[in-house]
Short mmCIF file of C-alpha atoms in Angstrom, two decimals:
data_model
loop_
_atom_site.label_atom_id
_atom_site.label_comp_id
_atom_site.label_asym_id
_atom_site.label_seq_id
_atom_site.Cartn_x
_atom_site.Cartn_y
_atom_site.Cartn_z
CA MET A 1 107.35 94.74 144.30
CA ILE A 2 109.05 92.34 147.00
CA LEU A 3 110.87 93.90 148.98
CA ALA A 4 113.38 91.36 151.11
CA VAL A 5 114.70 92.73 154.62
CA ALA A 6 118.35 91.27 155.20
CA GLY A 7 121.42 91.70 157.88
CA GLY A 8 123.01 88.54 158.38
CA LYS A 9 123.42 88.72 161.84
CA GLY A 10 120.59 87.11 164.10
CA GLY A 11 118.66 89.52 166.86
CA VAL A 12 119.59 92.54 165.09
CA GLY A 13 115.46 93.37 164.86
CA LYS A 14 115.00 91.93 160.60
CA THR A 15 111.36 91.06 161.80
CA THR A 16 110.35 93.99 163.42
CA LEU A 17 111.11 96.15 160.80
CA ALA A 18 110.37 94.11 158.32
CA TYR A 19 106.99 93.84 159.82
CA ASN A 20 106.62 97.63 160.71
CA VAL A 21 107.88 98.67 157.33
CA ALA A 22 105.19 96.22 155.64
CA ALA A 23 103.10 98.29 157.66
CA ALA A 24 103.91 101.98 156.47
CA CYS A 25 103.41 100.13 152.94
CA ASP A 26 100.63 98.87 153.37
CA ALA A 27 102.01 95.63 152.17
CA VAL A 28 101.92 91.51 153.10
CA VAL A 29 104.89 90.67 154.81
CA VAL A 30 106.10 87.28 154.39
CA ASP A 31 107.45 85.04 157.41
CA ALA A 32 110.68 83.31 155.17
CA ASP A 33 112.57 82.72 158.31
CA LEU A 34 112.41 78.86 157.77
CA GLY A 35 114.20 77.25 160.73
CA MET A 36 113.43 80.67 163.46
CA ALA A 37 110.15 82.25 162.40
CA ASP A 38 109.39 84.99 164.36
CA LEU A 39 105.97 86.67 163.14
CA PRO A 40 102.73 85.39 165.11
CA ALA A 41 101.91 81.77 163.50
CA GLY A 42 98.61 80.94 161.88
CA ARG A 43 96.22 78.29 162.32
CA GLY A 44 96.10 77.53 158.97
CA PRO A 45 98.83 76.29 156.00
CA ASP A 46 102.05 78.25 156.36
CA LEU A 47 105.07 79.11 154.14
CA HIS A 48 106.48 75.39 154.37
CA ASP A 49 102.83 73.91 153.42
CA VAL A 50 103.39 75.72 150.52
CA LEU A 51 107.21 75.15 149.91
CA ALA A 52 106.64 71.47 150.49
CA GLY A 53 104.05 71.61 147.81
CA ALA A 54 101.08 71.40 149.88
CA ALA A 55 99.61 74.81 150.24
CA ALA A 56 98.83 77.52 147.46
CA PRO A 57 100.19 81.12 148.65
CA LEU A 58 96.83 82.73 148.87
CA GLU A 59 95.47 80.00 151.19
CA THR A 60 98.23 81.16 153.93
CA LEU A 61 97.81 84.73 154.30
CA ARG A 62 96.88 85.73 157.47
CA ALA A 63 94.48 88.85 157.86
CA GLY A 64 95.90 91.31 160.53
CA PRO A 65 97.23 94.83 161.36
CA VAL A 66 99.60 93.60 158.60
CA ASP A 67 98.67 90.72 156.73
CA ILE A 68 101.15 88.24 157.44
CA VAL A 69 102.35 84.64 155.66
CA PRO A 70 103.62 82.73 158.68
CA CYS A 71 105.84 80.35 158.87
CA GLY A 72 105.58 76.63 160.13
CA ARG A 73 107.84 76.44 163.57
CA THR A 74 109.27 72.61 163.02
CA LEU A 75 112.68 71.33 162.07
CA ALA A 76 110.69 68.67 160.00
CA GLY A 77 108.69 71.08 157.79
CA ALA A 78 112.23 73.40 157.02
CA ARG A 79 113.89 70.39 156.12
CA ALA A 80 110.56 69.62 153.82
CA ALA A 81 110.63 73.27 152.31
CA ASP A 82 112.00 73.33 148.85
CA LEU A 83 113.41 76.50 147.51
CA ARG A 84 113.06 76.57 144.35
CA ARG A 85 108.88 76.82 144.81
CA LEU A 86 109.75 80.69 146.96
CA GLU A 87 109.66 82.72 143.77
CA ALA A 88 106.55 81.44 142.40
CA ALA A 89 104.98 81.71 146.19
CA VAL A 90 105.93 85.43 146.75
CA THR A 91 105.10 86.42 143.31
CA ALA A 92 101.64 85.41 143.66
CA ILE A 93 101.20 86.97 146.66
CA GLU A 94 102.67 90.19 145.36
CA ARG A 95 100.35 89.72 142.41
CA ALA A 96 97.38 89.48 144.58
CA ARG A 97 98.40 92.27 146.96
CA GLY A 98 100.89 94.69 145.93
CA THR A 99 103.78 94.93 148.15
CA VAL A 100 105.41 92.10 149.86
CA VAL A 101 108.04 92.09 151.96
CA VAL A 102 109.92 88.83 152.97
CA ASP A 103 111.94 88.91 156.51
CA CYS A 104 114.91 87.17 155.73
CA PRO A 105 117.03 84.31 157.99
CA ALA A 106 120.04 85.53 159.20
CA GLY A 107 123.54 84.10 157.49
CA ARG A 108 124.45 83.37 154.31
CA ARG A 109 123.19 80.28 153.52
CA SER A 110 120.79 79.48 150.30
CA ASP A 111 117.59 80.10 152.54
CA ALA A 112 118.75 84.07 153.43
CA GLY A 113 120.23 83.54 149.67
CA VAL A 114 116.70 82.86 147.93
CA PRO A 115 114.83 85.90 149.07
CA LEU A 116 117.51 88.06 148.03
CA ALA A 117 117.81 86.51 144.93
CA VAL A 118 113.53 86.48 144.60
CA ALA A 119 113.29 90.34 145.62
CA ASP A 120 113.29 93.36 143.59
CA ALA A 121 115.11 95.22 146.49
CA CYS A 122 116.51 95.39 149.77
CA LEU A 123 116.64 96.84 152.80
CA LEU A 124 119.75 95.80 154.93
CA VAL A 125 119.28 95.80 158.94
CA VAL A 126 122.12 96.84 160.90
CA SER A 127 122.70 97.12 164.61
CA PRO A 128 124.50 99.83 165.81
CA ARG A 129 127.96 97.68 167.16
CA ALA A 130 130.19 96.83 164.88
CA PHE A 131 130.06 93.54 164.89
CA ALA A 132 126.94 93.68 163.56
CA LEU A 133 128.16 95.65 160.64
CA ALA A 134 130.38 92.37 159.01
CA ASP A 135 127.14 90.81 158.60
CA ALA A 136 125.67 93.82 157.13
CA ILE A 137 128.80 94.37 154.44
CA ARG A 138 128.72 89.93 153.40
CA THR A 139 124.61 90.41 152.92
CA ARG A 140 125.07 93.48 151.09
CA GLU A 141 127.68 92.04 148.81
CA LEU A 142 125.53 89.04 148.40
CA ALA A 143 122.58 90.52 147.90
CA ARG A 144 124.71 92.73 144.71
CA GLU A 145 125.35 89.19 143.11
CA LEU A 146 121.84 88.08 143.66
CA ASP A 147 120.67 91.55 142.01
CA ALA A 148 118.93 92.96 144.46
CA GLY A 149 119.72 96.89 144.65
CA LEU A 150 119.68 97.99 148.07
CA VAL A 151 117.73 100.76 148.86
CA GLY A 152 118.50 101.36 152.57
CA CYS A 153 120.08 100.48 155.86
CA ALA A 154 118.41 101.19 159.03
CA VAL A 155 120.53 101.30 161.78
CA ASN A 156 118.26 99.76 164.36
CA ARG A 157 118.03 100.36 168.52
CA VAL A 158 120.27 103.13 168.51
CA THR A 159 120.07 104.44 172.13
CA ALA A 160 123.32 107.22 171.74
CA SER A 161 124.08 108.76 168.05
CA PRO A 162 125.68 106.02 166.18
CA PRO A 163 128.04 106.82 163.40
CA THR A 164 125.93 107.12 160.56
CA GLU A 165 128.26 107.63 157.64
CA ALA A 166 130.51 105.27 158.31
CA ILE A 167 127.71 102.75 157.73
CA ALA A 168 126.55 104.72 155.13
CA ASP A 169 130.05 104.73 153.51
CA ALA A 170 130.45 101.05 154.47
CA LEU A 171 126.86 99.53 152.86
CA GLY A 172 126.69 102.07 150.03
CA ALA A 173 123.02 103.05 150.79
CA PRO A 174 121.45 105.72 153.03
CA VAL A 175 120.65 105.26 156.19
CA SER A 176 117.39 105.65 158.55
CA VAL A 177 118.24 105.33 162.41
CA VAL A 178 115.31 103.50 164.01
CA PRO A 179 116.09 105.20 167.80
CA ALA A 180 114.79 102.08 170.78
CA ASP A 181 111.81 102.83 171.70
CA PRO A 182 109.91 99.63 173.67
CA ARG A 183 106.35 100.28 171.41
CA VAL A 184 108.56 98.78 168.05
CA GLY A 185 109.10 96.00 170.49
CA ARG A 186 106.46 94.88 171.23
CA SER A 187 104.27 95.60 167.90
CA VAL A 188 105.53 92.04 166.41
CA THR A 189 103.98 90.46 169.13
CA GLY A 190 100.78 92.56 170.25
CA GLU A 191 100.57 92.76 166.21
CA ARG A 192 100.55 97.15 166.94
CA PRO A 193 102.40 98.58 164.68
CA VAL A 194 104.68 101.58 165.32
CA VAL A 195 102.78 103.86 162.41
CA ASP A 196 99.52 102.82 164.16
CA ALA A 197 100.89 102.90 167.77
CA ALA A 198 102.66 105.45 168.13
CA PRO A 199 102.75 107.62 165.02
CA ASP A 200 104.10 110.52 165.99
CA SER A 201 107.19 109.20 167.84
CA ALA A 202 110.54 108.89 166.16
CA ALA A 203 110.64 105.12 165.63
CA ALA A 204 107.57 105.58 163.36
CA ASP A 205 109.11 108.87 162.02
CA ALA A 206 112.33 106.26 160.91
CA VAL A 207 109.90 103.45 159.45
CA ARG A 208 108.31 106.24 157.63
CA ASP A 209 111.45 107.23 156.37
CA LEU A 210 112.45 103.43 155.33
CA ALA A 211 109.30 102.44 153.75
CA ARG A 212 109.50 106.32 151.42
CA ARG A 213 112.82 104.10 149.92
CA VAL A 214 110.84 101.80 148.64
CA PRO A 215 110.36 101.83 144.97
CA ALA A 216 106.17 101.41 144.22
CA GLU A 217 107.14 98.92 141.57
CA MET B 1 136.11 65.74 120.37
CA GLU B 2 137.54 63.30 122.37
CA LEU B 3 135.75 61.03 125.00
CA SER B 4 136.57 58.48 127.30
CA TRP B 5 134.45 56.95 130.66
CA ASP B 6 134.25 54.08 132.81
CA VAL B 7 131.26 52.97 134.24
CA ASP B 8 130.84 51.30 138.08
CA ARG B 9 127.40 49.54 139.27
CA ALA B 10 125.92 49.97 143.02
CA GLY B 11 123.04 48.37 143.32
CA ASP B 12 120.53 49.22 139.98
CA VAL B 13 122.34 52.49 139.31
CA SER B 14 125.03 52.86 136.71
CA LEU B 15 127.72 55.20 137.89
CA VAL B 16 129.30 56.75 135.05
CA ARG B 17 132.55 58.97 134.69
CA GLY B 18 133.96 60.59 132.10
CA ARG B 19 136.05 63.11 130.13
CA VAL B 20 136.15 65.39 127.62
CA TYR B 21 139.39 67.06 125.60
CA ASN B 22 138.68 69.74 122.94
CA GLU B 23 141.48 69.03 120.96
CA GLY B 24 139.89 71.97 118.06
CA ASP B 25 142.12 75.82 118.24
CA VAL B 26 138.57 77.35 119.42
CA PRO B 27 136.09 76.86 122.06
CA ARG B 28 133.22 74.68 121.68
CA ARG B 29 130.71 73.95 123.35
CA VAL B 30 130.17 70.33 123.54
CA ARG B 31 126.40 68.31 124.37
CA VAL B 32 126.97 65.30 125.61
CA GLU B 33 124.23 62.95 125.76
CA SER B 34 123.40 59.58 127.47
CA ARG B 35 123.08 56.64 125.66
CA PHE B 36 121.24 55.21 128.31
CA ASP B 37 117.67 53.91 128.49
CA ALA B 38 117.00 56.39 131.31
CA PRO B 39 116.85 59.37 132.87
CA VAL B 40 119.97 61.10 133.94
CA LEU B 41 120.59 61.88 137.92
CA PRO B 42 122.78 64.95 136.97
CA PRO B 43 125.08 66.29 139.76
CA ARG B 44 123.19 68.18 142.03
CA ARG B 45 123.46 71.03 145.05
CA GLY B 46 120.49 71.76 147.22
CA GLY B 47 118.29 69.91 144.80
CA VAL B 48 119.30 71.94 141.86
CA PRO B 49 120.91 70.32 139.13
CA ALA B 50 124.25 71.78 138.10
CA SER B 51 124.67 74.17 135.79
CA GLY B 52 124.55 72.41 132.06
CA TRP B 53 123.02 69.70 133.40
CA ASP B 54 119.53 68.07 132.71
CA ASP B 55 117.23 64.55 132.16
CA SER B 56 119.60 63.16 128.84
CA GLY B 57 122.89 64.61 129.60
CA ALA B 58 125.19 67.38 129.80
CA THR B 59 125.78 71.12 127.96
CA LEU B 60 129.35 71.58 128.64
CA ARG B 61 131.81 74.55 127.10
CA LEU B 62 135.38 73.75 127.16
CA ASP B 63 138.52 75.87 125.72
CA SER B 64 140.45 75.01 123.11
CA GLY B 65 142.90 71.81 124.18
CA ALA B 66 140.65 72.17 127.79
CA HIS B 67 139.82 68.83 129.53
CA ARG B 68 136.69 68.60 131.33
CA ALA B 69 135.54 65.44 133.90
CA PHE B 70 131.76 65.13 134.43
CA GLY B 71 129.92 61.73 135.88
CA PHE B 72 126.53 61.15 136.80
CA ALA B 73 124.14 58.24 137.99
CA VAL B 74 121.34 56.76 136.29
CA ARG B 75 119.25 53.51 137.35
CA ALA B 76 119.86 51.38 134.33
CA PRO B 77 121.91 48.73 133.40
CA PRO B 78 125.24 49.65 131.47
CA VAL B 79 125.26 50.07 128.15
CA ASP B 80 128.15 50.32 125.87
CA PRO B 81 129.25 53.19 125.09
CA PRO B 82 127.44 55.21 127.96
CA VAL B 83 127.69 59.05 125.70
CA GLU B 84 128.48 60.15 123.02
CA VAL B 85 128.91 63.91 122.15
CA ALA B 86 125.89 64.79 120.41
CA GLU B 87 127.32 68.22 119.31
CA ALA B 88 130.55 70.32 119.33
CA VAL B 89 129.66 73.93 118.16
CA PRO B 90 132.99 76.01 117.41
CA LEU B 91 131.60 79.14 119.78
CA ASP B 92 133.49 82.60 119.40
CA PRO B 93 136.92 83.08 121.63
CA ALA B 94 135.44 86.28 122.25
CA ALA B 95 132.28 85.65 123.68
CA ASP B 96 131.18 85.28 127.04
CA THR B 97 131.01 82.13 129.08
CA GLU B 98 128.29 79.84 130.11
CA PRO B 99 124.33 81.97 130.24
CA SER B 100 123.76 82.83 133.65
CA ALA B 101 121.47 80.44 135.36
CA VAL B 102 117.97 81.78 136.87
CA PRO B 103 118.28 83.70 140.34
CA THR B 104 117.12 80.94 142.48
CA THR B 105 118.94 78.80 140.73
CA ALA B 106 122.33 80.47 141.13
CA ALA B 107 121.80 81.17 144.40
CA LEU B 108 120.81 77.58 145.23
CA ARG B 109 123.88 76.31 143.53
CA ARG B 110 125.79 78.63 145.33
CA LEU B 111 125.19 78.99 148.84
CA GLY B 112 124.80 76.25 151.47
CA GLU B 113 122.27 73.83 151.78
CA HIS B 114 119.91 75.09 154.50
CA ARG B 115 117.69 72.23 155.62
CA PRO B 116 118.05 71.32 159.07
CA PRO B 117 119.80 67.73 159.29
CA ARG B 118 118.16 64.58 159.34
CA ALA B 119 119.35 63.72 162.46
CA ALA B 120 117.93 67.15 163.70
CA VAL B 121 114.31 66.31 162.22
CA ILE B 122 113.87 62.02 163.40
CA GLY B 123 111.59 62.27 166.40
CA GLU B 124 109.72 64.37 165.64
CA THR B 125 106.06 63.24 165.14
CA ASP B 126 105.65 64.70 161.51
CA GLU B 127 109.06 63.43 160.01
CA PRO B 128 109.24 64.43 156.38
CA ASP B 129 111.31 61.87 155.33
CA ARG B 130 109.34 59.36 155.82
CA VAL B 131 108.05 56.73 153.32
CA THR B 132 104.54 56.60 152.95
CA ASP B 133 102.14 54.31 151.93
CA SER B 134 101.03 56.71 148.75
CA ASP B 135 97.67 54.46 148.63
CA ALA B 136 96.57 55.60 152.40
CA GLY B 137 97.96 58.62 152.06
CA ASP B 138 95.79 59.45 149.24
CA THR B 139 92.78 58.10 150.82
CA ALA B 140 93.36 60.08 153.80
CA ASP B 141 93.88 63.23 151.80
CA ASP B 142 90.97 62.51 149.55
CA ALA B 143 88.69 62.81 152.81
CA LEU B 144 90.49 65.78 153.73
CA ASP B 145 90.48 67.57 150.67
CA SER B 146 86.27 67.36 150.55
CA SER B 147 86.28 68.93 153.14
CA GLY B 148 84.27 72.13 151.75
CA PRO B 149 84.34 75.26 150.63
CA ASP B 150 86.51 77.17 152.89
CA GLY B 151 88.28 74.14 154.17
CA SER B 152 91.78 75.66 153.40
CA LYS B 153 93.44 72.47 152.12
CA CYS B 154 90.67 71.90 149.32
CA GLU B 155 92.97 74.03 146.58
CA ARG B 156 95.82 71.41 147.05
CA SER B 157 97.55 69.48 144.48
CA ASP B 158 96.73 66.10 143.91
CA ARG B 159 100.61 64.64 144.11
CA ALA B 160 103.30 66.39 145.92
CA ARG B 161 101.59 66.69 148.82
CA SER B 162 104.12 66.48 152.39
CA PRO B 163 103.13 63.85 154.68
CA THR B 164 103.19 66.19 157.48
CA GLU B 165 99.56 67.03 155.34
CA SER B 166 98.98 63.84 154.39
CA ASP B 167 98.96 60.64 157.13
CA GLY B 168 101.30 62.58 160.03
CA TRP B 169 98.02 64.45 161.20
CA ALA B 170 96.23 60.95 161.47
CA ALA B 171 98.77 59.85 163.44
CA ALA B 172 99.23 62.85 165.72
CA VAL B 173 95.85 62.35 166.99
CA ASP B 174 95.87 59.19 166.93
CA SER B 175 99.00 59.45 169.53
CA ARG B 176 97.04 62.10 171.48
CA LEU B 177 93.89 60.40 172.31
CA ASP B 178 95.96 57.15 173.13
CA ALA B 179 97.34 59.03 175.70
CA VAL B 180 94.28 60.48 176.93
CA GLU B 181 92.49 57.15 177.09
CA ALA B 182 95.79 55.77 179.40
CA ARG B 183 94.95 58.51 181.52
CA ILE B 184 90.80 57.81 181.49
CA ASP B 185 91.57 54.34 182.22
CA ARG B 186 93.58 55.11 185.13
CA ALA B 187 90.67 57.59 186.52
CA GLU B 188 88.46 55.06 185.70
CA ARG B 189 89.80 52.23 187.97
CA LEU B 190 90.32 54.90 190.81
CA THR B 191 86.59 55.87 190.23
CA ASP B 192 84.73 54.31 193.64
CA ALA B 193 87.74 51.60 193.64
CA ASP B 194 88.04 50.32 196.97
CA VAL B 195 91.44 49.88 198.98
CA ALA B 196 92.94 46.84 197.63
CA THR B 197 92.32 48.21 193.73
CA ALA B 198 93.71 52.00 194.38
CA THR B 199 96.80 50.37 195.82
CA ASP B 200 97.36 48.76 192.69
CA VAL B 201 96.72 51.45 190.48
CA VAL B 202 99.59 53.55 192.60
CA ALA B 203 102.21 50.55 192.38
CA ASP B 204 101.63 50.66 188.44
CA ALA B 205 101.66 54.69 188.28
CA ASP B 206 105.04 53.81 189.91
CA GLY B 207 104.06 55.60 192.94
CA ILE B 208 101.13 58.66 194.21
CA ALA B 209 103.97 61.19 192.95
CA ALA B 210 102.88 60.23 189.07
CA LEU B 211 99.35 60.70 189.85
CA SER B 212 99.56 64.20 191.18
CA GLY B 213 97.15 66.51 189.25
CA LEU B 214 95.24 63.08 187.39
CA ASP B 215 91.97 64.88 188.50
CA ASP B 216 92.43 68.03 187.31
CA ARG B 217 94.20 66.82 183.62
CA VAL B 218 91.11 64.13 183.21
CA ALA B 219 88.69 67.26 183.76
CA ALA B 220 90.32 69.13 181.41
CA ASP B 221 90.95 65.93 178.78
CA ALA B 222 87.35 66.18 179.40
CA GLU B 223 86.53 69.49 177.93
CA ARG B 224 88.94 69.25 175.52
CA LEU B 225 87.25 66.31 173.86
CA ARG B 226 84.16 67.81 174.35
CA GLU B 227 85.26 70.59 172.30
CA VAL B 228 87.31 68.13 169.46
CA SER B 229 84.50 66.43 169.48
CA GLU B 230 81.65 69.26 168.28
CA ARG B 231 84.13 70.57 165.87
CA ALA B 232 84.86 67.12 164.60
CA ALA B 233 81.05 67.00 164.41
CA GLU B 234 80.14 69.86 162.86
CA LEU B 235 83.04 69.87 160.28
CA ALA B 236 81.94 66.03 159.23
CA ALA B 237 78.35 67.46 158.95
CA ARG B 238 79.92 70.22 156.53
CA ALA B 239 81.98 67.83 154.73
CA GLU B 240 78.89 65.93 153.89
CA ALA B 241 76.72 68.88 152.67
CA THR B 242 79.34 69.71 150.14
CA ASP B 243 79.20 69.44 146.22
CA ALA B 244 82.52 71.01 145.11
CA PRO B 245 81.94 70.82 141.32
CA ILE B 246 85.26 70.26 140.40
CA ALA B 247 85.54 67.95 137.52
CA ALA B 248 82.75 70.33 135.92
CA LEU B 249 85.55 73.64 136.62
CA GLU B 250 88.51 71.40 135.26
CA ARG B 251 86.32 70.71 131.81
CA LEU B 252 85.52 74.01 131.46
CA ALA B 253 89.25 75.73 132.72
#
């Protein structure tokens, strides 16, 4: 199962949710944000090397509470990356490890589209603000055209009660509300997924709810 | 089928423009083939050839009475005629259009280029677009490849390596060491120096401000260099001790 975590807009918490949902699904998370990687870096080869044809996908796996395929931090690496290699790379990791969660970049360029084309399903992340929804709708359209079924939508960092029904209607997918919780924000850099760090929190409940929507195969 | 063409030369490349016309009453699938003695360089987007193109030409769908323009480049001297219609198969008008491409290809064709512009990259030490001398690159890689069974790089494919990997790291190490050497030179000249030498060094460095913290940095250099040297020596010893039976494995595979 390959799940793309997308959202169109930057800064809505795609990486954080990709990491935490991967923890709840016992999956590997791949940092596919070629130009602005966010998941912790490794010391060995990374996704840039794989997409440049210079490393095998499985040798990039970095063990941790959630196993990560890190992405390089250089523009040169982003420029050398050939997205035609992404499908084989992600599929190889899927064969070896089961579920793979791909953290997609923002925008609608090919680096955002190819992970959706490669994925079996996608999860959209939106912020509870209206302007973020427009980007999410565009990304939903893109996912539909590229055949990545939308399994759910996370409204992230919610403080007041958001218009979940309107969002669910606009995106045509079940909505999970992830309340603002500093432990979620810290989970990626601290490598402490919220389902482990605070299993009884509302945020952990929401993450598990999202993970349950991910089909096993 | 009607076919017309025009060929331009640019350097050692021939640029072919053409047009096909389906004068029949039914849609046809037309195969236009290059007659050049070299592979076609088809129109591309995001590194992916446009729909229907391959090394030897293009397969196009033309409705009845439709014109279609095409163009490609080829690294070969012009020939006459440059293109020919190899096949023109009538299609069922009710049938669907061109077959859909694999998803990655479709996404790359449709969506904008993701790569940062070249201008944004120049200046980084490991510029990947730099043309590298392949022999030199291979030698460096061979040394790297024998780095042992745990060497994360030993499974890498032989060709198609990124230059980042091949000689970028060596250049980066050299330039770091050069910088460290310059600092150490300066510190050496200041060690037990008389007033005249010290004045010279300060003048060379454009004032005492530029030398501030030099002692700390050189001390840090010493520590880091010792670590690197120990690690490098250890890796070299391990590399020499390995004997990976790749040839035998390849024979068995």
